[in-house]
mmCIF file of C-alpha atoms in Angstrom:
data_model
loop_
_atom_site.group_PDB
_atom_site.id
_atom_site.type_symbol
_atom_site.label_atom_id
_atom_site.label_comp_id
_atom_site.label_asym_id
_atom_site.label_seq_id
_atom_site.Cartn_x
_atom_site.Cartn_y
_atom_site.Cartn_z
ATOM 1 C CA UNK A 23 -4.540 21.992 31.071
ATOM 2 C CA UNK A 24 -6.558 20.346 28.406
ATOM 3 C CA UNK A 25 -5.682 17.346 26.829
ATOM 4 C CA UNK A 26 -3.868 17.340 23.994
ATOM 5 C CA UNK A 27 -5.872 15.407 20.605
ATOM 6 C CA UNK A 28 -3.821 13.057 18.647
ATOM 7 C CA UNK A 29 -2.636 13.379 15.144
ATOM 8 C CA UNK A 30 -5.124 12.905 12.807
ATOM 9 C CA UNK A 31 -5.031 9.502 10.620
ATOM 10 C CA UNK A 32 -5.322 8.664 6.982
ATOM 11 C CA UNK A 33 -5.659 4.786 6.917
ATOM 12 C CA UNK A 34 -5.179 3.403 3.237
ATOM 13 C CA UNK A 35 -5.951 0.529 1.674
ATOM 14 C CA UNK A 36 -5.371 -1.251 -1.964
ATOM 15 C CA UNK A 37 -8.072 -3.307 -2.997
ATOM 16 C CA UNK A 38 -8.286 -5.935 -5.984
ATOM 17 C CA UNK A 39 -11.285 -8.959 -5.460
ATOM 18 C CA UNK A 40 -11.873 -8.536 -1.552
ATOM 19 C CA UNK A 41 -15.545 -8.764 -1.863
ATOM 20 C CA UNK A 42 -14.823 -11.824 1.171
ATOM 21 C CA UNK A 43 -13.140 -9.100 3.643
ATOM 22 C CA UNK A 44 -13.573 -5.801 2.749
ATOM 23 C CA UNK A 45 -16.899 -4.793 5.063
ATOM 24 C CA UNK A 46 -15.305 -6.557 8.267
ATOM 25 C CA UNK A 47 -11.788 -4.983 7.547
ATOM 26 C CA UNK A 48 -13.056 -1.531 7.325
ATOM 27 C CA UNK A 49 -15.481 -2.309 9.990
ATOM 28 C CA UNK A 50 -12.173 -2.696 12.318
ATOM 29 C CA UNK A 51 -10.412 0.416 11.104
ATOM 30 C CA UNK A 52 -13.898 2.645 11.879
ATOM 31 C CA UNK A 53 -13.955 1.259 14.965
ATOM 32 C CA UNK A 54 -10.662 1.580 16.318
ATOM 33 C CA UNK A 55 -10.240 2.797 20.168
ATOM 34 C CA UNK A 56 -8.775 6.023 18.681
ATOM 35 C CA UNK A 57 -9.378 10.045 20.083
ATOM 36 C CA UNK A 58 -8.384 11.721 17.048
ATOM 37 C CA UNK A 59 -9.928 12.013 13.968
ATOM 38 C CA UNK A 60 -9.619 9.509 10.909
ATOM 39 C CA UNK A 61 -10.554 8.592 6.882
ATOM 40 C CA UNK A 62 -10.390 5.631 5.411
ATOM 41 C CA UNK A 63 -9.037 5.632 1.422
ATOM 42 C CA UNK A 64 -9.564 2.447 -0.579
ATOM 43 C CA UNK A 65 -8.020 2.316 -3.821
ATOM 44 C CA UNK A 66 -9.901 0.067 -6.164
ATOM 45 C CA UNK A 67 -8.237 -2.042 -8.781
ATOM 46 C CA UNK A 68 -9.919 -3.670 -11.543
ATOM 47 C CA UNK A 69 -12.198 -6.447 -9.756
ATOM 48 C CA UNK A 70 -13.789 -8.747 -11.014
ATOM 49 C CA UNK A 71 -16.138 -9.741 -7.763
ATOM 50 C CA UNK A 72 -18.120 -7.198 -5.612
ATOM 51 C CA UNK A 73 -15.814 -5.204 -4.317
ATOM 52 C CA UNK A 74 -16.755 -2.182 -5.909
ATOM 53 C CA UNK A 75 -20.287 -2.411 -4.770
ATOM 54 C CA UNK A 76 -19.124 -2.812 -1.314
ATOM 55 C CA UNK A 77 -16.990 -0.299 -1.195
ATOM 56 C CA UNK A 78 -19.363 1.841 -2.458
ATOM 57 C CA UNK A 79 -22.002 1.031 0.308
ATOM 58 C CA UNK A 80 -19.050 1.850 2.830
ATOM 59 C CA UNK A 81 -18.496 5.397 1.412
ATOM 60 C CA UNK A 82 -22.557 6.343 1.436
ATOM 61 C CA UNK A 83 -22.726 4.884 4.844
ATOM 62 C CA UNK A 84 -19.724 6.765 6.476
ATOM 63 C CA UNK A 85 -18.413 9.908 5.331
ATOM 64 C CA UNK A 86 -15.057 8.761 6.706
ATOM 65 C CA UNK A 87 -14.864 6.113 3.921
ATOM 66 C CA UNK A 88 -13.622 7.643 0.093
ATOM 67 C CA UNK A 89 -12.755 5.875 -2.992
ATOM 68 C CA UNK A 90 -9.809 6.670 -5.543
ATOM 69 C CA UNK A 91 -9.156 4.495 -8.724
ATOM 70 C CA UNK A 92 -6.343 2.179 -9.375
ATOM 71 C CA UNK A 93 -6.847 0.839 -12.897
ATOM 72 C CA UNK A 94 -3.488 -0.501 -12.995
ATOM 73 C CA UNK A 95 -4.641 -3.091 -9.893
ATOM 74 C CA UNK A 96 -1.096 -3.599 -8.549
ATOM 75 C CA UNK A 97 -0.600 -2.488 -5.259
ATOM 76 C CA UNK A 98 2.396 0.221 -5.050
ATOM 77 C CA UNK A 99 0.445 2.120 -7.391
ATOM 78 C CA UNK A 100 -3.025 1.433 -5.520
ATOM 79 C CA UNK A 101 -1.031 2.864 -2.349
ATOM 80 C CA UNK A 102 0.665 5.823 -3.983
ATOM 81 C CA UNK A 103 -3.063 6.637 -5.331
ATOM 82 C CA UNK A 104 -4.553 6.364 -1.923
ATOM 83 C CA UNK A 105 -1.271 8.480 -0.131
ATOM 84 C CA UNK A 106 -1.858 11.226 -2.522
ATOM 85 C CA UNK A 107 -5.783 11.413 -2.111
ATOM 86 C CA UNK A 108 -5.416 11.598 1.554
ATOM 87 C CA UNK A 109 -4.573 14.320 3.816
ATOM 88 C CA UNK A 110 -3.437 13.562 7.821
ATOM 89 C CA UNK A 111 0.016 13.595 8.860
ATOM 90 C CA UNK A 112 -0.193 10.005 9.811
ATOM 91 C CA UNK A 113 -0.700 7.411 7.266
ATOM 92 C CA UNK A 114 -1.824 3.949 8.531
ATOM 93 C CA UNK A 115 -1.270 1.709 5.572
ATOM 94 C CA UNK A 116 -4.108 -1.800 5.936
ATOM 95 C CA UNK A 117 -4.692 -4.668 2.835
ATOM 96 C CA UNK A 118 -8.246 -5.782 2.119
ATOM 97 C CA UNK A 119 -7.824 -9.290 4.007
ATOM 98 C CA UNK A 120 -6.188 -7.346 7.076
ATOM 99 C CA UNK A 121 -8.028 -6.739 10.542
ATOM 100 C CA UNK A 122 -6.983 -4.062 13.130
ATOM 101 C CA UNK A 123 -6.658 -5.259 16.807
ATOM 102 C CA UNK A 124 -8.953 -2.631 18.793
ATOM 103 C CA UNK A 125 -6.191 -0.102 19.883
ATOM 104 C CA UNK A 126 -3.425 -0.538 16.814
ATOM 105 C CA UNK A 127 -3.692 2.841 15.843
ATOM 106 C CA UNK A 128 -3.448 4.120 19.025
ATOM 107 C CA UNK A 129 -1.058 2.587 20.536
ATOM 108 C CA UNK A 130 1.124 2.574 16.749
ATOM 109 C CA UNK A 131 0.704 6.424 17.269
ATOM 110 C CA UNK A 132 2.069 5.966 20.510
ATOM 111 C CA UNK A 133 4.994 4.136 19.206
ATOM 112 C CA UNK A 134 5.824 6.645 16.548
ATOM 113 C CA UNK A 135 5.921 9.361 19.022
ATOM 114 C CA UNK A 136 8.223 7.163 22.181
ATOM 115 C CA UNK A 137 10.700 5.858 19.570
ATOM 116 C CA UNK A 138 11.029 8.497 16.732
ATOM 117 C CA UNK A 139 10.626 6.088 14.148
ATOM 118 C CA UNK A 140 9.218 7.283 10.688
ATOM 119 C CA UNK A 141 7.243 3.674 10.397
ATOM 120 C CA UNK A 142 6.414 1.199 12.562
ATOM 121 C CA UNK A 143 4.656 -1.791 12.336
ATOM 122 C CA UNK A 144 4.305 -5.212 14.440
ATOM 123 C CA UNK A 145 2.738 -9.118 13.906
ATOM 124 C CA UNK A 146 0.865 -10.366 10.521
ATOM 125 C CA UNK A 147 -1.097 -12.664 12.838
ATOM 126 C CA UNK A 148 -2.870 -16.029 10.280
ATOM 127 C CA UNK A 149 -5.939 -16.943 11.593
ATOM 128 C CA UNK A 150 -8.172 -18.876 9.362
ATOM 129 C CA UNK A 151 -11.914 -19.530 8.655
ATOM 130 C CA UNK A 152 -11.943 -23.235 7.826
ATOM 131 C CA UNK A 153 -9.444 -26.166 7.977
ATOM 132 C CA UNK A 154 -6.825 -25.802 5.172
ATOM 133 C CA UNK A 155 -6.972 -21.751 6.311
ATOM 134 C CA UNK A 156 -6.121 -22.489 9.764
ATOM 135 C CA UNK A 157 -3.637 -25.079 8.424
ATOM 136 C CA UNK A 158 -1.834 -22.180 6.450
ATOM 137 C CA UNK A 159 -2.091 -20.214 9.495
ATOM 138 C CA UNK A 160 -0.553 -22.457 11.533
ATOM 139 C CA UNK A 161 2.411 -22.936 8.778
ATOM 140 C CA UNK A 162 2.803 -19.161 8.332
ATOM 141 C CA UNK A 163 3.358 -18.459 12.293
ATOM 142 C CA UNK A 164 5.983 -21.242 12.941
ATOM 143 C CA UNK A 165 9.592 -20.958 12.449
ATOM 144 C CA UNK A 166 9.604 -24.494 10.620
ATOM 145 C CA UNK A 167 7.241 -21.625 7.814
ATOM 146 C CA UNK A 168 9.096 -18.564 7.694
ATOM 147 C CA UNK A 169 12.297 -19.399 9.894
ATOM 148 C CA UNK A 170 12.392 -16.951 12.404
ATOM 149 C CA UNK A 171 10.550 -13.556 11.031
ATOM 150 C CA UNK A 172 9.336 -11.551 13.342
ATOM 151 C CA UNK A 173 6.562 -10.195 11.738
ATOM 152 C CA UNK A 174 4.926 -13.882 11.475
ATOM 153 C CA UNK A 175 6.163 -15.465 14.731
ATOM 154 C CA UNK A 176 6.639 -12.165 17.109
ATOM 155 C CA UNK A 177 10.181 -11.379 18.770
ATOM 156 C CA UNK A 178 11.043 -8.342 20.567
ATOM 157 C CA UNK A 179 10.279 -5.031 20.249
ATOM 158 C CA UNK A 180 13.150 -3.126 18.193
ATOM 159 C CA UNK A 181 14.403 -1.404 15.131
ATOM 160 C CA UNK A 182 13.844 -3.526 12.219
ATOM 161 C CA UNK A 183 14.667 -3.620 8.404
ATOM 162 C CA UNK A 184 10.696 -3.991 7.421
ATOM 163 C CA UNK A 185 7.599 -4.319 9.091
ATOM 164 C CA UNK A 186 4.215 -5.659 8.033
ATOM 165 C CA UNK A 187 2.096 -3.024 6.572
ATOM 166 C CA UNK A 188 3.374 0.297 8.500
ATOM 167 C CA UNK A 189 2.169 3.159 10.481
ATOM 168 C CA UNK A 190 3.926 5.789 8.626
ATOM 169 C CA UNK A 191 4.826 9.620 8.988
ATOM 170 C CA UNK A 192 3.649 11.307 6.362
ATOM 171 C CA UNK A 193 6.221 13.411 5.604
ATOM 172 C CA UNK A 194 8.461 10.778 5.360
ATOM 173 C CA UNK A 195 6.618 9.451 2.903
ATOM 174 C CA UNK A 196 6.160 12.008 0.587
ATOM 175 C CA UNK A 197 10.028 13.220 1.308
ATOM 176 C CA UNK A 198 10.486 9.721 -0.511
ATOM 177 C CA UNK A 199 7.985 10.017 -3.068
ATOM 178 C CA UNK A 200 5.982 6.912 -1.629
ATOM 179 C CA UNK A 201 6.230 3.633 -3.070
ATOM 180 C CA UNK A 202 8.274 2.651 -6.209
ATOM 181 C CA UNK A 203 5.597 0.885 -8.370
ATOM 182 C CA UNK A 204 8.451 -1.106 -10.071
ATOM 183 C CA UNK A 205 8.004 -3.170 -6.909
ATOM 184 C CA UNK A 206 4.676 -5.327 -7.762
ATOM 185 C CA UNK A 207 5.630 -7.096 -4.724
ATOM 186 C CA UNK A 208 8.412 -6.541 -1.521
ATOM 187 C CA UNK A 209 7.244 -2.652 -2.080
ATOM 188 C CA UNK A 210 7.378 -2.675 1.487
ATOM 189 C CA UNK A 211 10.840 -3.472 2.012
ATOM 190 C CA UNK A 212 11.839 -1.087 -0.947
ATOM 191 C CA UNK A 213 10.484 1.842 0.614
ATOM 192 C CA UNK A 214 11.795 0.548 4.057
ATOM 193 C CA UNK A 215 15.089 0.633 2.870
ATOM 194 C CA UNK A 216 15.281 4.310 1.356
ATOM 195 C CA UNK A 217 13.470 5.256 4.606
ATOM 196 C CA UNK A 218 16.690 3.774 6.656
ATOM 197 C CA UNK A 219 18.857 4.899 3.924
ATOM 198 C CA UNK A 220 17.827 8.410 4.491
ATOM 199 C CA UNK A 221 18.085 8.404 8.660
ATOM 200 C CA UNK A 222 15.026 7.111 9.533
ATOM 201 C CA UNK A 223 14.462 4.418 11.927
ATOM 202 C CA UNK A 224 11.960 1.646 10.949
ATOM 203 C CA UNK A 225 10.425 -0.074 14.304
ATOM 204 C CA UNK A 226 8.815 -3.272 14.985
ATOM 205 C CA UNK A 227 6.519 -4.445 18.104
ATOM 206 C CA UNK A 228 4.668 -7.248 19.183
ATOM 207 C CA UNK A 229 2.366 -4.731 20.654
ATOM 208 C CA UNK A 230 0.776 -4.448 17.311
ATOM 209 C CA UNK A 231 -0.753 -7.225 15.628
ATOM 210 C CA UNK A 232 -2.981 -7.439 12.430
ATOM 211 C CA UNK A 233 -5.225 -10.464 11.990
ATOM 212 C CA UNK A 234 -4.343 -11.503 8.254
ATOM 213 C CA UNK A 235 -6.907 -14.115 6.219
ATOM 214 C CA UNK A 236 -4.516 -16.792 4.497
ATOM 215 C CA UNK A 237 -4.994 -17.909 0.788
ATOM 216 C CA UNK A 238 -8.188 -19.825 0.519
ATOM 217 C CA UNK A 239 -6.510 -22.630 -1.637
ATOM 218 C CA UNK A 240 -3.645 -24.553 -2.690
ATOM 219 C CA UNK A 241 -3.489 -22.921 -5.994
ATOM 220 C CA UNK A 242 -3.686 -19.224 -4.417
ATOM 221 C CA UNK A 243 -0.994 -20.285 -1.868
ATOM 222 C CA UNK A 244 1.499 -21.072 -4.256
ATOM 223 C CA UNK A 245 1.186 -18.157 -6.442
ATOM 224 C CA UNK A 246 1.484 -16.112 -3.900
ATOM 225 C CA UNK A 247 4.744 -17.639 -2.521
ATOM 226 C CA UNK A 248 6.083 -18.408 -5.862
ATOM 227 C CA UNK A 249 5.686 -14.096 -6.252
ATOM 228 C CA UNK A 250 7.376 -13.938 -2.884
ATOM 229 C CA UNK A 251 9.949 -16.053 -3.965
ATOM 230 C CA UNK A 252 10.500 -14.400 -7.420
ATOM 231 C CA UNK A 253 10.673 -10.598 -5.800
ATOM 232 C CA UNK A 254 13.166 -11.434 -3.354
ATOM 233 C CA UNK A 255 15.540 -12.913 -5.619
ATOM 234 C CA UNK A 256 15.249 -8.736 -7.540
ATOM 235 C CA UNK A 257 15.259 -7.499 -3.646
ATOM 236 C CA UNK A 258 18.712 -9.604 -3.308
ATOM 237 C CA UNK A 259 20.128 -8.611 -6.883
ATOM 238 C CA UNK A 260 18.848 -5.139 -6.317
ATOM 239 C CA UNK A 261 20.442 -4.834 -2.444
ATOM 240 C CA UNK A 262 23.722 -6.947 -2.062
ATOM 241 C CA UNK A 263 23.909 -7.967 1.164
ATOM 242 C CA UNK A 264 20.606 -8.142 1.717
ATOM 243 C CA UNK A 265 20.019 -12.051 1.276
ATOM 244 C CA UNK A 266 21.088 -14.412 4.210
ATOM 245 C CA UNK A 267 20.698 -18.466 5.433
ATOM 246 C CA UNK A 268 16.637 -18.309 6.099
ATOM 247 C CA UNK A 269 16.001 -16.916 2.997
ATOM 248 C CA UNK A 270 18.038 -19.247 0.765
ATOM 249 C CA UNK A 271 16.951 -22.778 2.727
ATOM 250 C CA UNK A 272 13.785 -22.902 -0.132
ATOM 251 C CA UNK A 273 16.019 -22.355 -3.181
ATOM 252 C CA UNK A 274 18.424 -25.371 -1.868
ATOM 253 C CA UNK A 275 15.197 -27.569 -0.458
ATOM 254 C CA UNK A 276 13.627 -27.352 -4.291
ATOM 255 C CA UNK A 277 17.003 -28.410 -6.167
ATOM 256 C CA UNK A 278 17.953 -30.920 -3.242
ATOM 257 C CA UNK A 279 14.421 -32.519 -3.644
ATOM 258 C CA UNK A 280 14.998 -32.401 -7.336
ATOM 259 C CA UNK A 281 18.378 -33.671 -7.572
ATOM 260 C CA UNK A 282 17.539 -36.631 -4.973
ATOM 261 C CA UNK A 283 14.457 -37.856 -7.454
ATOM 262 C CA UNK A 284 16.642 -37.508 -10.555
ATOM 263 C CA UNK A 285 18.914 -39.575 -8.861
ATOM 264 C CA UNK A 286 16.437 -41.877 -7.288
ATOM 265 C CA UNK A 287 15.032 -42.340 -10.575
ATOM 266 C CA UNK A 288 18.080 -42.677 -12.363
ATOM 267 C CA UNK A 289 20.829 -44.300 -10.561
ATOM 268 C CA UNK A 290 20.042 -45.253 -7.099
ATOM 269 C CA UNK A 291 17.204 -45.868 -4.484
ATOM 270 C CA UNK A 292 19.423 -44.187 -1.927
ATOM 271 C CA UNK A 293 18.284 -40.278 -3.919
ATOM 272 C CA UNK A 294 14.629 -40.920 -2.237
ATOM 273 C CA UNK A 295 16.727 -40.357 0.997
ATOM 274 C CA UNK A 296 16.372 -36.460 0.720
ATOM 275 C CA UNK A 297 12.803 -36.084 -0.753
ATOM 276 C CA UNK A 298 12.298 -38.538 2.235
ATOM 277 C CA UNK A 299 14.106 -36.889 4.587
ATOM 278 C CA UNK A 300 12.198 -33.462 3.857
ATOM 279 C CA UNK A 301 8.698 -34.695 4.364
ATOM 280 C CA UNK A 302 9.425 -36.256 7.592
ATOM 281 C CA UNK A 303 10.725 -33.210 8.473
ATOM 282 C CA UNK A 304 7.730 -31.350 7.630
ATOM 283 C CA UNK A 305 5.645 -33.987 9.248
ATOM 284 C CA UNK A 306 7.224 -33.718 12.125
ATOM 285 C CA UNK A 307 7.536 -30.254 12.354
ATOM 286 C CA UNK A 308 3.819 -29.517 11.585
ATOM 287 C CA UNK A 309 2.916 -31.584 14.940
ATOM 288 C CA UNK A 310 3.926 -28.493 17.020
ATOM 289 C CA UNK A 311 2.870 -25.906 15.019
ATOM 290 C CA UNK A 312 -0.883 -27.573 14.972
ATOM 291 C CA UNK A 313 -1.015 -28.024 18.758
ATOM 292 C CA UNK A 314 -5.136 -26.863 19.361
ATOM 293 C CA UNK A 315 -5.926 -27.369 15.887
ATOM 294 C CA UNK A 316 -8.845 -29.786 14.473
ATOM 295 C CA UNK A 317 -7.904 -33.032 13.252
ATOM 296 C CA UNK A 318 -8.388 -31.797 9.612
ATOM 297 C CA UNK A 319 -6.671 -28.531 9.798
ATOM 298 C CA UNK A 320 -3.547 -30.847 11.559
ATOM 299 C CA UNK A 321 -3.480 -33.167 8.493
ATOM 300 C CA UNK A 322 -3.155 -30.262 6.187
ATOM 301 C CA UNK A 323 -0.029 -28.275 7.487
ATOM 302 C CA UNK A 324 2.600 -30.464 5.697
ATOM 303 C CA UNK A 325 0.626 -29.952 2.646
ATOM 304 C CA UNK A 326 1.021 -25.946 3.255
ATOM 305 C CA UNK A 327 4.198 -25.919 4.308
ATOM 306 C CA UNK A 328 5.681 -27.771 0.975
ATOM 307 C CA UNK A 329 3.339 -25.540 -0.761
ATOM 308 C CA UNK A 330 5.032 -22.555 0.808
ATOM 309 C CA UNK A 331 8.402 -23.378 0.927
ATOM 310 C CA UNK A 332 8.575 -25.505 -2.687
ATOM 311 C CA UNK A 333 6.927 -22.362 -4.063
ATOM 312 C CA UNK A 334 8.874 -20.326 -2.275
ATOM 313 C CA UNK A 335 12.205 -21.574 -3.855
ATOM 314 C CA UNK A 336 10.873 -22.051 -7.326
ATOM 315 C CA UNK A 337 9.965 -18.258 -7.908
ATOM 316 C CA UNK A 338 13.536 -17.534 -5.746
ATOM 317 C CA UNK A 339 15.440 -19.667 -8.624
ATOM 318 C CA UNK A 340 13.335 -18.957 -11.837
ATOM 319 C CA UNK A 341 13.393 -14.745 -10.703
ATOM 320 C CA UNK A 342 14.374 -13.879 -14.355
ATOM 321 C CA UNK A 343 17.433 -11.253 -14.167
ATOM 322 C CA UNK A 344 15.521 -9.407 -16.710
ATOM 323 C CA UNK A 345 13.387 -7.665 -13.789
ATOM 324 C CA UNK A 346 15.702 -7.077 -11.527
ATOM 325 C CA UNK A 347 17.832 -4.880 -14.255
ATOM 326 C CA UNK A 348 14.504 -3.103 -15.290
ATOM 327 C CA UNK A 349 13.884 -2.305 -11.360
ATOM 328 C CA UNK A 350 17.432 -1.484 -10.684
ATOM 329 C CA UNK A 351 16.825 0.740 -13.577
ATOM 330 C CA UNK A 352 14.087 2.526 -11.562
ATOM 331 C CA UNK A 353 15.833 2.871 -8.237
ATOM 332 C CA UNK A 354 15.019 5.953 -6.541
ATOM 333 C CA UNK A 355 18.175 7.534 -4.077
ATOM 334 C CA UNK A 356 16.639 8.173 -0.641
ATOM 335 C CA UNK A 357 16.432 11.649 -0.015
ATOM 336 C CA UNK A 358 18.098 12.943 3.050
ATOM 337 C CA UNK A 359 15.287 14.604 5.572
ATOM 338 C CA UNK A 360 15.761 17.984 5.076
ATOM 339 C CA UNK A 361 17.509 20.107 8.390
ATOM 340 C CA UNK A 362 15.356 22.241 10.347
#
């Protein structure tokens, strides 16, 4: 009895000033340890670097490899663009700065069909290219970073609320009408959440793991945690119930810290106590999470990790309510899977 081919993929991606990683990111996706057969849709936002070139020399060198515009640039509508242009029943959704271990669509396929899941989706594994990269790196996979998230420092494997990226059904997908682009950022665990809402079962494992380039500066890293920040204060608003302890310790850290200078300042040495007490925390803690590391790379991890948390809990406490009425004001009911 002949062997039976697997699904078909569609692996997406949203684009927006990857000129860095885009040719060895698709280069992992097109060579992926995979039977079945595959395309590759990048959706191209408004750069202002070469990534259009590139990706242009990727589609005339493999027919797998099409384009679709995203003049918008934000990233649920970059993904909705790329969902609709494609066409296999399994969608593999991959960012610009992402590389595929060997066998992750395999063996994601695999896990789709063993579990019954309508997405899985496994480790956003840091790994740098200089010193303050593999500094962030280090700070992003240790639970002294991101507290005990899966997805960053592993765990078992499991049902999940969200997962990193996502190997999705399709017609899950498109029962939901894909992303909401209200969501410039935490689209992921929007989507996630109509997908449980309707019956689905979301699905994380170790097995796979993404290598993920960190933010090549100080500056970058904080905007992008201060975003993180400010969308999971409309995630919480949006979802009560949806908030707990890890996510709140860089909210209190910021107005602790704050307080304890005012006070400092102001009334007595003894307020330096907690701004004190924080950065010998971090000191300490980024003495683990460096073990292997450089010299160099080990002197920067304090610096990312008060870049990441004190971002973190700025954007978490200056989330203006504003946006999270206008996205509440977009939320889309999951729709039930239909019986067969």
């Amino acid at each position: 009895m002949p062997q039976q081919q697997p699904p078909a993929v569609s692996v997406i991606m949203p684009v927006l000033n990857e000129e860095r990683h885009l040719r060895n990111s698709v280069r992992h996706i097109l060579e992926q340890e995979y039977a079945g057969e595959m395309e590759v849709v990048i959706a191209l936002g408004p750069s202002t670097d070469r990534t259009d070139e590139i990706a242009a020399e990727l589609v005339a060198e493999d027919a797998r490899v099409h384009t679709v515009p995203n003049p918008t640039g934000r990233t649920p509508a970059a993904l909705n663009a790329a969902i609709k242009a494609s066409r296999h029943p399994v969608v593999v959704r991959v960012d610009g700065h992402g590389m595929l271990s060997p066998d992750y669509i395999a063996t994601a396929v695999r896990l789709l069909e063993e579990t019954g899941a309508v997405n899985v989706g496994g480790i956003m594994h840091a790994e740098g290219e200089n010193a303050w990269e593999d500094a962030v790196a280090a700070a992003m996979t240790s639970k002294i970073g991101v507290g005990n998230a899966a997805f960053h420092t592993g765990g078992q494997a499991g049902p999940a609320e969200t997962v990193y990226l996502g190997v999705f059904r399709r017609e899950a997908l498109e029962q939901q009408g894909g992303y909401n682009e209200e969501f410039i950022r935490a689209q992921d665990w929007e989507l996630n959440f109509r997908l449980r809402e309707a019956g689905g079962q979301i699905w994380f494992s170790p097995e796979l793991k993404v290598q993920y380039r960190p933010r090549p500066s100080i500056k970058a890293l904080a905007k992008q945690y201060k975003d993180y920040g400010k969308w999971r204060h409309v995630v919480a608003r949006y979802h009560a119930g949806s908030i707990n302890l890890r996510y709140l310790a860089p909210p209190t850290a910021v107005g602790a810290i704050a307080a304890g200078l005012v006070v400092g300042a102001a009334v007595t040495p003894w307020g330096f106590v907690v701004p004190a007490g924080y950065l010998a925390a971090i000191t300490a803690g980024s003495v683990p999470a460096g073990k292997g590391l450089p010299l160099k790379a080990r002197a920067q991890i304090p610096v990312a990790l008060a870049t990441m948390h004190m971002s973190w809990g700025l954007g978490f406490l200056t989330s203006p309510r504003s946006l999270a009425k206008k996205v509440i004001a977009s939320r889309r009911p999951a729709v039930p899977a239909a019986a067969e």
